[in-house]
PDB file of C-alpha atoms in Angstrom:
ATOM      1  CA  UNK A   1      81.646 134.444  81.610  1.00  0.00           C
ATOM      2  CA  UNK A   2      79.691 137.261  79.684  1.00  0.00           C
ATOM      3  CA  UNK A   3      78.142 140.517  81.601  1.00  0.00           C
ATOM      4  CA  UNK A   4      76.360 142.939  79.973  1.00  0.00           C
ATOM      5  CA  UNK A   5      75.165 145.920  82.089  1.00  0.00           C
ATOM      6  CA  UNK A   6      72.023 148.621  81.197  1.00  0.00           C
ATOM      7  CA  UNK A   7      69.349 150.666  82.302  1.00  0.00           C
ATOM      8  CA  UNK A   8      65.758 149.512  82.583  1.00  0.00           C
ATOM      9  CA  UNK A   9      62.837 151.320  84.556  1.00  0.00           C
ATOM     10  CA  UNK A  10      64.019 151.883  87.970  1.00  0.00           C
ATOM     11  CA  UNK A  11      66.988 149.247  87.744  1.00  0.00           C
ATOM     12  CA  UNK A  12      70.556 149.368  86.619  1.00  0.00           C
ATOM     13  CA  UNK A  13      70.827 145.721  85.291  1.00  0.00           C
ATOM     14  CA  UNK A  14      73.571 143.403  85.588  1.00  0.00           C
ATOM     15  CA  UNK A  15      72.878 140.546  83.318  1.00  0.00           C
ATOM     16  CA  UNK A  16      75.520 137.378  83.863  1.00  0.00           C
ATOM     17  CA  UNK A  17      75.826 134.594  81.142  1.00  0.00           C
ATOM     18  CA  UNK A  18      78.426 131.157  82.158  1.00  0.00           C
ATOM     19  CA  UNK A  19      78.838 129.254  85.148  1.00  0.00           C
ATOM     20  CA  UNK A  20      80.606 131.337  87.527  1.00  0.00           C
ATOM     21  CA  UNK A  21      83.411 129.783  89.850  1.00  0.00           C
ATOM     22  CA  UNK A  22      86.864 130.580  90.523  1.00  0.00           C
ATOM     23  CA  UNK A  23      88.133 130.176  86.816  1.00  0.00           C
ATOM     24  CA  UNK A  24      86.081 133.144  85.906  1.00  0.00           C
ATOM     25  CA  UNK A  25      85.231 135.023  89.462  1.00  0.00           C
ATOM     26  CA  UNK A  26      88.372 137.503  89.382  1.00  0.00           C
ATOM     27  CA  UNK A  27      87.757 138.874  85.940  1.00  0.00           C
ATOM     28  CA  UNK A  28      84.235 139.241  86.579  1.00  0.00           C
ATOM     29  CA  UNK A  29      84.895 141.050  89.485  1.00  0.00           C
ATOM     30  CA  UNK A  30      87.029 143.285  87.736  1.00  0.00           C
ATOM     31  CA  UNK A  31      84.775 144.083  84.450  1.00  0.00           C
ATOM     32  CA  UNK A  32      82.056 145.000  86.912  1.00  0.00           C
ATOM     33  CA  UNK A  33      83.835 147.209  88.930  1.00  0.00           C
ATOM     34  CA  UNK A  34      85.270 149.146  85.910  1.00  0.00           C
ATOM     35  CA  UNK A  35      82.000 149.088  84.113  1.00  0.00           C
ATOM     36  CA  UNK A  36      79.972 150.494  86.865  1.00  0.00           C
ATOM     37  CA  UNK A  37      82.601 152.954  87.577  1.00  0.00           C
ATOM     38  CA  UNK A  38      82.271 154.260  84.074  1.00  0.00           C
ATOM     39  CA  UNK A  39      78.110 154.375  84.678  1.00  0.00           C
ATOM     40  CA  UNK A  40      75.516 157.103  85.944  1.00  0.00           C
ATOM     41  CA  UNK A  41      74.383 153.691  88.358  1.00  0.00           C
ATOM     42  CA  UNK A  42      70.531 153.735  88.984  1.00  0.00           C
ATOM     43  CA  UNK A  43      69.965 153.756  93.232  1.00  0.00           C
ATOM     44  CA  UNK A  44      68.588 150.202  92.371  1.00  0.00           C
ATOM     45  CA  UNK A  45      71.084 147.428  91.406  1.00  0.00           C
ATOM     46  CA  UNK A  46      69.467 143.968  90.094  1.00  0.00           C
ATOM     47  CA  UNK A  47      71.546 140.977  88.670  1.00  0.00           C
ATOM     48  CA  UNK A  48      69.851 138.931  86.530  1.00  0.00           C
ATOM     49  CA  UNK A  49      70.674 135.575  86.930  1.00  0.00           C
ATOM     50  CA  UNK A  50      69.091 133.771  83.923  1.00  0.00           C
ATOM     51  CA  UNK A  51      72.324 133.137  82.025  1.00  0.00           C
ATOM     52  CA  UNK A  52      73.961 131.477  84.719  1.00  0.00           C
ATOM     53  CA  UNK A  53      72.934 127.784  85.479  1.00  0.00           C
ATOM     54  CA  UNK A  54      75.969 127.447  87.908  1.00  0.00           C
ATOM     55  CA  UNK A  55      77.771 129.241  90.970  1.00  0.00           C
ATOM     56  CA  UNK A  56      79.908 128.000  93.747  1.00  0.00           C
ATOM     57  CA  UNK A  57      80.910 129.667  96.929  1.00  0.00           C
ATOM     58  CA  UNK A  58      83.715 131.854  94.952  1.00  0.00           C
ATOM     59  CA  UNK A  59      79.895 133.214  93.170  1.00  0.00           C
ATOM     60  CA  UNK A  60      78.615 134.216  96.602  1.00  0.00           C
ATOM     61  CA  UNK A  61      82.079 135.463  97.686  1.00  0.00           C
ATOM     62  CA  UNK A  62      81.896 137.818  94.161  1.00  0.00           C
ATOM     63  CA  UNK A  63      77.830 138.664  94.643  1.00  0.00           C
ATOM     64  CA  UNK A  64      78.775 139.782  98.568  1.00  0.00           C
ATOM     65  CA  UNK A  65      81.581 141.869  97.699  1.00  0.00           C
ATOM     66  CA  UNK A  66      79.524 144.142  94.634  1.00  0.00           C
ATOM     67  CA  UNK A  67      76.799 144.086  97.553  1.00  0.00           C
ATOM     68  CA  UNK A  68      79.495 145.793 100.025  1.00  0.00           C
ATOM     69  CA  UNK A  69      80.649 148.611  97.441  1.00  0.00           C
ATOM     70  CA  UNK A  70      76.964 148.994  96.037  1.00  0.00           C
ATOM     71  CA  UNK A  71      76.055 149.584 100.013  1.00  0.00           C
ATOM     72  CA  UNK A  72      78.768 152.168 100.206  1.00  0.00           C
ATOM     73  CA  UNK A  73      77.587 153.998  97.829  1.00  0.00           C
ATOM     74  CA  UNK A  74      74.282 153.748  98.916  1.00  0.00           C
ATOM     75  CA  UNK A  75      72.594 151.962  96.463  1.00  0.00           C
ATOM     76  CA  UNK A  76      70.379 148.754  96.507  1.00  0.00           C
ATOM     77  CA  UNK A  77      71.494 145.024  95.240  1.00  0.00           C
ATOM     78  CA  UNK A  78      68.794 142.713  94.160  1.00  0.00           C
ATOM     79  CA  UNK A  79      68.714 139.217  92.275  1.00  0.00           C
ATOM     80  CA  UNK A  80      66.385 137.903  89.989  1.00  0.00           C
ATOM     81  CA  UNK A  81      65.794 134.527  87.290  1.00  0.00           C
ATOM     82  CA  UNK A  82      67.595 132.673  89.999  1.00  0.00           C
ATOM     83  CA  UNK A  83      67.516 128.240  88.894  1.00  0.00           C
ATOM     84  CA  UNK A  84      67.305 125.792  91.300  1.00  0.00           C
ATOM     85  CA  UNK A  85      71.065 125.526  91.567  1.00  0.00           C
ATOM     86  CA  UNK A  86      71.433 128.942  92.104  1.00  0.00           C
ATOM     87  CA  UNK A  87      68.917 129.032  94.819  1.00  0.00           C
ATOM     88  CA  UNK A  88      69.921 126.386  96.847  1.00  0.00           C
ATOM     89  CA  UNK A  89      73.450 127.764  97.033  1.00  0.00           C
ATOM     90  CA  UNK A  90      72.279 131.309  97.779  1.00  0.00           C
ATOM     91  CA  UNK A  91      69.266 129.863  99.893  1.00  0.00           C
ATOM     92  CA  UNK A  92      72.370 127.818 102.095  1.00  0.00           C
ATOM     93  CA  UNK A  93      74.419 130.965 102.682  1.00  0.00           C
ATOM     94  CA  UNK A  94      71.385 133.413 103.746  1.00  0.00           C
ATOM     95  CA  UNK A  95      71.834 135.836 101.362  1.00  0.00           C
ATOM     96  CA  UNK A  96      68.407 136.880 100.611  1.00  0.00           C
ATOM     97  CA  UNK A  97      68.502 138.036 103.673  1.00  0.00           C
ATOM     98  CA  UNK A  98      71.002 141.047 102.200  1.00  0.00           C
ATOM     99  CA  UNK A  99      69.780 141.460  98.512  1.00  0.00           C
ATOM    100  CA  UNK A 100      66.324 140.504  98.205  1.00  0.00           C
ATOM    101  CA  UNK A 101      65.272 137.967  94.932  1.00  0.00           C
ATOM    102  CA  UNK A 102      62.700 139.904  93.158  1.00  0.00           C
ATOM    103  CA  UNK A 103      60.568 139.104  89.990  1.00  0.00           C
ATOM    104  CA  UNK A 104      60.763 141.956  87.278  1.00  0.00           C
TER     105      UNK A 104
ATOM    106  CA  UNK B   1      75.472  94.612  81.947  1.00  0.00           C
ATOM    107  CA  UNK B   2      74.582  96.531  85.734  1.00  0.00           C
ATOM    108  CA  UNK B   3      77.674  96.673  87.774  1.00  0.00           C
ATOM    109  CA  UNK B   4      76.781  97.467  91.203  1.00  0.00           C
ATOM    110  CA  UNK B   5      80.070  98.988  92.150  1.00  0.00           C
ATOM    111  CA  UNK B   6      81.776 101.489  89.863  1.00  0.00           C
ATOM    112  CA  UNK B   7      84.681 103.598  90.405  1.00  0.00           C
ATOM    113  CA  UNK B   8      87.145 105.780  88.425  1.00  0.00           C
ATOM    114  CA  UNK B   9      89.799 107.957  89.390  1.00  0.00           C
ATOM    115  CA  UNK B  10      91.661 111.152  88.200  1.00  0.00           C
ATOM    116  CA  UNK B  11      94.686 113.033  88.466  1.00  0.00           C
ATOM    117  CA  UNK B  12      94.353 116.909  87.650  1.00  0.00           C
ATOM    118  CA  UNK B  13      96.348 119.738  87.149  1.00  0.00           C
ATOM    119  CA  UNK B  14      95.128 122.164  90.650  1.00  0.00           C
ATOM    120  CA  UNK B  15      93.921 124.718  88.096  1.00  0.00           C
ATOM    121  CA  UNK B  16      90.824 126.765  88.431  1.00  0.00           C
ATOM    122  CA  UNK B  17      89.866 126.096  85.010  1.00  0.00           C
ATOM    123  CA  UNK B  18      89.963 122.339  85.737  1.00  0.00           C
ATOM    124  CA  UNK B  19      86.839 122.666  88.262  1.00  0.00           C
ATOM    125  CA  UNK B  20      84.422 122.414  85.487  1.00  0.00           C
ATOM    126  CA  UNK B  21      85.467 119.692  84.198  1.00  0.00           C
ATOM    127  CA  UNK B  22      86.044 118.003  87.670  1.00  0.00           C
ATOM    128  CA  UNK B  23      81.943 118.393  88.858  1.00  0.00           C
ATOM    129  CA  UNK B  24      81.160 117.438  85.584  1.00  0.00           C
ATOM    130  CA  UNK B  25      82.836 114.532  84.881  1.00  0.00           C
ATOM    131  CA  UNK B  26      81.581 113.190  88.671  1.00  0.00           C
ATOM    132  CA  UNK B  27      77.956 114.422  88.067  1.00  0.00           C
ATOM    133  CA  UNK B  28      78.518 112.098  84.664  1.00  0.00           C
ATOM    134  CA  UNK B  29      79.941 109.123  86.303  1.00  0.00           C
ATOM    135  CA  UNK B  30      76.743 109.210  88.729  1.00  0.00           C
ATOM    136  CA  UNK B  31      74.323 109.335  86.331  1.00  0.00           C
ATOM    137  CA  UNK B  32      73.999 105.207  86.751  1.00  0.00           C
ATOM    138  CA  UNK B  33      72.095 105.580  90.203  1.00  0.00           C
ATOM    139  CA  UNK B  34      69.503 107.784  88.697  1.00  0.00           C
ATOM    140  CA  UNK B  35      69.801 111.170  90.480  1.00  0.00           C
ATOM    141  CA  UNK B  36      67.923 113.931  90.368  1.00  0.00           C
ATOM    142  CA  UNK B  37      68.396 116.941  89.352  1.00  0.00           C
ATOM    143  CA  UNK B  38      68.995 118.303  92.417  1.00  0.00           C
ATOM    144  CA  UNK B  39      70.969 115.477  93.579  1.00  0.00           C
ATOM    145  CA  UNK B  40      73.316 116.337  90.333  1.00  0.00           C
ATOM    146  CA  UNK B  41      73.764 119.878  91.147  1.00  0.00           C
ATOM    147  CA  UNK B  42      74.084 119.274  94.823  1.00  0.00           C
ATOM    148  CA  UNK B  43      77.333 116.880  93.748  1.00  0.00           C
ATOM    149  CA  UNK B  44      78.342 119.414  91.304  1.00  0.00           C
ATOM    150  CA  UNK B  45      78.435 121.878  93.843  1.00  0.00           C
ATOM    151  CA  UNK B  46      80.057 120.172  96.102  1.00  0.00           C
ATOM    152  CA  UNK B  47      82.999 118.786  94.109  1.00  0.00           C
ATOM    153  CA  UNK B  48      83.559 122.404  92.981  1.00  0.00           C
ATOM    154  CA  UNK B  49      84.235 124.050  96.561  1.00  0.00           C
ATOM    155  CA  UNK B  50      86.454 120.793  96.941  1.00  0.00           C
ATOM    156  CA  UNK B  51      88.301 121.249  93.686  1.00  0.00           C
ATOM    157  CA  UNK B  52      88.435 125.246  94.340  1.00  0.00           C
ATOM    158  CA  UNK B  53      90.054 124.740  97.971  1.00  0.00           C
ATOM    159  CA  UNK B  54      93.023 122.918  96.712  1.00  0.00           C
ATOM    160  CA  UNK B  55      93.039 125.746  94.202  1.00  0.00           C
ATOM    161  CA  UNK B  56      92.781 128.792  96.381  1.00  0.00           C
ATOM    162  CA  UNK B  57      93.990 127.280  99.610  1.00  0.00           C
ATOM    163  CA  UNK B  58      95.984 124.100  99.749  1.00  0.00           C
ATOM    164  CA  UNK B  59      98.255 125.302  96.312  1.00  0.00           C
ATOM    165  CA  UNK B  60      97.717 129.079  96.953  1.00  0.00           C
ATOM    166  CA  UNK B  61      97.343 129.042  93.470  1.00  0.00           C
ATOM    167  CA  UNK B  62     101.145 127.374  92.744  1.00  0.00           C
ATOM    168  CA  UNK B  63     102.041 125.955  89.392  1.00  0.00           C
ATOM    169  CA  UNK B  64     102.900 122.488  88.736  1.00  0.00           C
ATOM    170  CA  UNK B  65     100.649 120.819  91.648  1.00  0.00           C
ATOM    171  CA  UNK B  66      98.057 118.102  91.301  1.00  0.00           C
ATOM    172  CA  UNK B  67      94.954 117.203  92.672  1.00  0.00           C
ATOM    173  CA  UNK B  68      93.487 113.246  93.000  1.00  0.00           C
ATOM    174  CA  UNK B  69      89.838 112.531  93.075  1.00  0.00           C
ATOM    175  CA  UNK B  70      88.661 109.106  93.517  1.00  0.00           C
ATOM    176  CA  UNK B  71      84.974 108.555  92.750  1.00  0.00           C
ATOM    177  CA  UNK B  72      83.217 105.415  93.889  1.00  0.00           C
ATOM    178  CA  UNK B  73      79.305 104.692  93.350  1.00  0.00           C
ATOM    179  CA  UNK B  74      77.318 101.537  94.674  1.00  0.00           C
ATOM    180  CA  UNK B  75      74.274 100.595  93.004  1.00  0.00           C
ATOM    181  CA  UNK B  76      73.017  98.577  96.333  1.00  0.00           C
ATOM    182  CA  UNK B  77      73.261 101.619  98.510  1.00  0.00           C
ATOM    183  CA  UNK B  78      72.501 104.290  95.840  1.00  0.00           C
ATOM    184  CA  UNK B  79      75.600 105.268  97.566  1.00  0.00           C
ATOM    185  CA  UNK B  80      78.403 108.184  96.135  1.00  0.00           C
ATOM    186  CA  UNK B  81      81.430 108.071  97.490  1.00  0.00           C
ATOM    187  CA  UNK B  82      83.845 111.056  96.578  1.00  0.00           C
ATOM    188  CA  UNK B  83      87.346 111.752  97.948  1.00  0.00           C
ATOM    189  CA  UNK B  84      89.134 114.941  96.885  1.00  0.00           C
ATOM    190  CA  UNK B  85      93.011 114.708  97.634  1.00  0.00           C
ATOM    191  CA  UNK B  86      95.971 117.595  98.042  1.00  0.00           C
ATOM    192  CA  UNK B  87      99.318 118.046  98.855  1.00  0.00           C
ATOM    193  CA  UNK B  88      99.352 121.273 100.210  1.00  0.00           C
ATOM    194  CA  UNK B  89      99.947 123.143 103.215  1.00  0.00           C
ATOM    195  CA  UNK B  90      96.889 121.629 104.943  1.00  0.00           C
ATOM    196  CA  UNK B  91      94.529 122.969 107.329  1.00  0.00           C
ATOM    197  CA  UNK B  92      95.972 123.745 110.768  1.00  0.00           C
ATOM    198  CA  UNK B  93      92.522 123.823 112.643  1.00  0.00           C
ATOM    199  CA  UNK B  94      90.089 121.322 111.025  1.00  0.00           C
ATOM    200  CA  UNK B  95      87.355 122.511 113.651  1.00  0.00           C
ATOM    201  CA  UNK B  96      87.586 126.172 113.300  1.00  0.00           C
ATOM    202  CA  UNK B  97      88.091 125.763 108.980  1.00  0.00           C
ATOM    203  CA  UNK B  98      84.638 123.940 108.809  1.00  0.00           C
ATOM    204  CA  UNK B  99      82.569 126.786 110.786  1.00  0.00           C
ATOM    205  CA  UNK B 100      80.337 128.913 108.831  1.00  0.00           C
ATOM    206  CA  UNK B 101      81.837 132.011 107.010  1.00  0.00           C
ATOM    207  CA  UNK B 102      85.539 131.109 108.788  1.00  0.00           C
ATOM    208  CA  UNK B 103      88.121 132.216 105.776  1.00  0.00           C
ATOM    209  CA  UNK B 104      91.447 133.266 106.071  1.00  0.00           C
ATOM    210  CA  UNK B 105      91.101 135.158 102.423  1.00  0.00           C
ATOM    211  CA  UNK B 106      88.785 138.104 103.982  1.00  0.00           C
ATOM    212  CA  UNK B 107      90.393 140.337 101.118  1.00  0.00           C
ATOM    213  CA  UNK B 108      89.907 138.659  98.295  1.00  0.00           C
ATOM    214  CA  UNK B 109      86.384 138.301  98.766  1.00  0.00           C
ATOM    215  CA  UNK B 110      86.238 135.139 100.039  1.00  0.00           C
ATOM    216  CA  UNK B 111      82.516 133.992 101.524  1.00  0.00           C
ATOM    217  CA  UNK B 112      83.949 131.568 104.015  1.00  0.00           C
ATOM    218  CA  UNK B 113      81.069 129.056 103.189  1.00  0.00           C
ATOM    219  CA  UNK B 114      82.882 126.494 100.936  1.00  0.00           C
ATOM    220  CA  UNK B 115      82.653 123.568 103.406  1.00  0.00           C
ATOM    221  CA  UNK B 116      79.134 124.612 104.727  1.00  0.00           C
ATOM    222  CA  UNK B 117      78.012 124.330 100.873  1.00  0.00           C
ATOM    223  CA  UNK B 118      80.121 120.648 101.142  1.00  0.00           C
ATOM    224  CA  UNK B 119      78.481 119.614 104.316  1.00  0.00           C
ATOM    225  CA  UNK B 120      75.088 120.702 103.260  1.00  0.00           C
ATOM    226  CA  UNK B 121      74.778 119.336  99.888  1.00  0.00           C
ATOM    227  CA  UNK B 122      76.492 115.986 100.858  1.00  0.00           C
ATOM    228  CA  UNK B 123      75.305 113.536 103.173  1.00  0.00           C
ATOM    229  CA  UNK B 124      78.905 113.069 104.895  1.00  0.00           C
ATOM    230  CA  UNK B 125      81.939 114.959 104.883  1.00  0.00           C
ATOM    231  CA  UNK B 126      84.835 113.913 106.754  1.00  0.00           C
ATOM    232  CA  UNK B 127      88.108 115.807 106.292  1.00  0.00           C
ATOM    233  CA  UNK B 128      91.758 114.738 107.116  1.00  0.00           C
ATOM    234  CA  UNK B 129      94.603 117.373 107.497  1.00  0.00           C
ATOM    235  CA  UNK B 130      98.108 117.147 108.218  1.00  0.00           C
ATOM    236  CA  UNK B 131      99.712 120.435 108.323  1.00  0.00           C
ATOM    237  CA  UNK B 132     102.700 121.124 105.375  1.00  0.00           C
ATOM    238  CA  UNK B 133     101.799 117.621 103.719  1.00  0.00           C
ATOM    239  CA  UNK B 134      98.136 118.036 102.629  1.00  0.00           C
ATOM    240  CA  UNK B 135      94.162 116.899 102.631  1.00  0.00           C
ATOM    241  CA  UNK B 136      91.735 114.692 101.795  1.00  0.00           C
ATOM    242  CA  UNK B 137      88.068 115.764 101.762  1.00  0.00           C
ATOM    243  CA  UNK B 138      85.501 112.959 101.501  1.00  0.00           C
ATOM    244  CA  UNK B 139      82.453 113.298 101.024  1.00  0.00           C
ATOM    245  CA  UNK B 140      79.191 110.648 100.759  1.00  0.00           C
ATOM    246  CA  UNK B 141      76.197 111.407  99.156  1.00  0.00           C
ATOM    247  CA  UNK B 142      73.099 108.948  99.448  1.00  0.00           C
ATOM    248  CA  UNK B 143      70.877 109.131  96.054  1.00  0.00           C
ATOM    249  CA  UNK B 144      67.166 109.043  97.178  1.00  0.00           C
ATOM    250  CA  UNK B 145      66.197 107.612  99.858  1.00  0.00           C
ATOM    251  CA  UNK B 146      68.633 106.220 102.723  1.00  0.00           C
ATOM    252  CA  UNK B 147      68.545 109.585 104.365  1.00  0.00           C
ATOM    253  CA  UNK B 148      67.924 108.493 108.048  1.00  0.00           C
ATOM    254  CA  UNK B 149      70.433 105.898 108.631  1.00  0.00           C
ATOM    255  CA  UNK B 150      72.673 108.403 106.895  1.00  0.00           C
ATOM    256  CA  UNK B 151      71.966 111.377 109.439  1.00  0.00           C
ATOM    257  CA  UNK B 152      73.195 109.089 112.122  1.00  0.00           C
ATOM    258  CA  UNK B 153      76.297 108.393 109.919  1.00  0.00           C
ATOM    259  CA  UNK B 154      76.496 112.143 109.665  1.00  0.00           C
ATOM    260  CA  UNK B 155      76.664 113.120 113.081  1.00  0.00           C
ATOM    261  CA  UNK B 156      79.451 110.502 114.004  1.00  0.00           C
ATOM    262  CA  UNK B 157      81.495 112.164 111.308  1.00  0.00           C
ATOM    263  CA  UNK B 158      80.828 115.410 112.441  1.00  0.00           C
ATOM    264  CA  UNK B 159      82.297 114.112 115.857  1.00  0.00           C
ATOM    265  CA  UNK B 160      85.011 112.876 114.673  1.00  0.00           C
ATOM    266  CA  UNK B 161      85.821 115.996 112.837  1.00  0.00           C
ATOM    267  CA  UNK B 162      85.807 118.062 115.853  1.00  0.00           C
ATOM    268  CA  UNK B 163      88.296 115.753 117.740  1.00  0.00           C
ATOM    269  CA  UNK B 164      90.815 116.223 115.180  1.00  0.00           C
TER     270      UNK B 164
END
């Protein structure tokens, strides 16, 4: 799995490209972390979802743990270019009840 | 030729890098009942928390262990039938492992949801545990249609579940 991370408007992006699932969730985790650390981090976070046309529970697991830190440091997590797979996963768990899905 | 009853089975290495393959390869051998999309994604899904439980949980990520799927479809009953086998250290509390956002991997940011996604996305999930020999997950997906007489099927699993 590819992330690329920039700034655009009122966003810091977090753009994901792969299927994301256990094989990949760790390292992930850990290029995000260290990227963002390294980052003046806009008080608006938004992952862009259009690169990934799969996600399991270890996805959510990943997505809920950048929304914790993000929190802490008082910034905002939202999710955009969700698919249909994506959705019905995130849709199950209630997470759009935590980071809103937006349209940018 | 239009076999009505199709199965295959596979042995796998319990690797994390094997789940693709694993969802895939069902979501493949399906394609003969005509799913849709969503019905492909939802057994995807599905056969990936499966797969990533023996994984995570069953192996605790331990070399040299091996995970047996059995997939069975039937043409008559648009009918998938998928069973998703360990030998690991099982799941002391069936019950309590099945409820939403229960995980006993808090730290490693763990969402807890892996059998909700199962039971959600499939039409019956039945799992058997025996504590320091392993589990079998099974799970039975109706393609289109079927979805009544299949509810009913549902809730006498989830009954059973709960009185293991």
């Amino acid at each position: 799995m590819q992330s690329r991370i920039y700034n655009k408007g009122i966003y810091t992006v977090i753009e994901l490209r792969g299927e994301l699932d256990e094989s990949c969730a760790a390292g992930v985790r850990r290029q995000l972390d260290e990227e963002l650390a390294g980052k003046q981090v806009a008080n608006n976070v938004l992952f862009d979802m259009r690169g990934v046309p799969f996600m399991d529970s270890t996805g959510i697991g990943m997505l809920l743990g950048r929304y914790k830190l993000l929190k802490q440091a008082g910034k905002n997590m939202f999710i955009t270019n969700v698919g249909p797979q994506l959705d019905r996963v995130l849709n199950t768990v209630g997470i759009y009840t935590i980071m809103r899905k937006v349209s940018v | 030729m239009n076999c009505a009853e199709n199965m295959f089975s596979m042995r796998l290495s319990a690797l994390s890098e094997n789940e693709s393959f694993a969802r895939s390869a069902v979501a493949a051998f399906c394609l003969p009942l005509d799913p849709t999309l969503e019905e492909i994604n939802d057994i995807k899904t599905a056969v990936s928390e499966a797969v990533t439980n023996c994984v995570v949980h069953a192996y605790n990520g331990a070399k040299d262990k091996y995970i047996d799927m059995t997939v069975h479809i039937d043409a008559r009953l648009n009918k998938v039938s998928i069973s998703v086998k360990d030998e690991g250290c099982g799941i002391p509390d069936v019950k309590k492992a099945l409820e939403p956002f229960f995980t006993t991997k808090a730290d490693e940011e763990r969402s807890g949801m892996g059998f909700t996604i199962m039971r959600t996305f499939t039409d019956c999930l039945q799992v058997k545990s025996e504590e320091g020999k392993g589990t079998e997950v099974s799970m039975t997906k109706f393609i289109r249609g079927a979805s009544d007489a299949c509810a009913r099927r549902n809730a006498g699993i989830d009954r059973a579940c709960e009185e293991r």
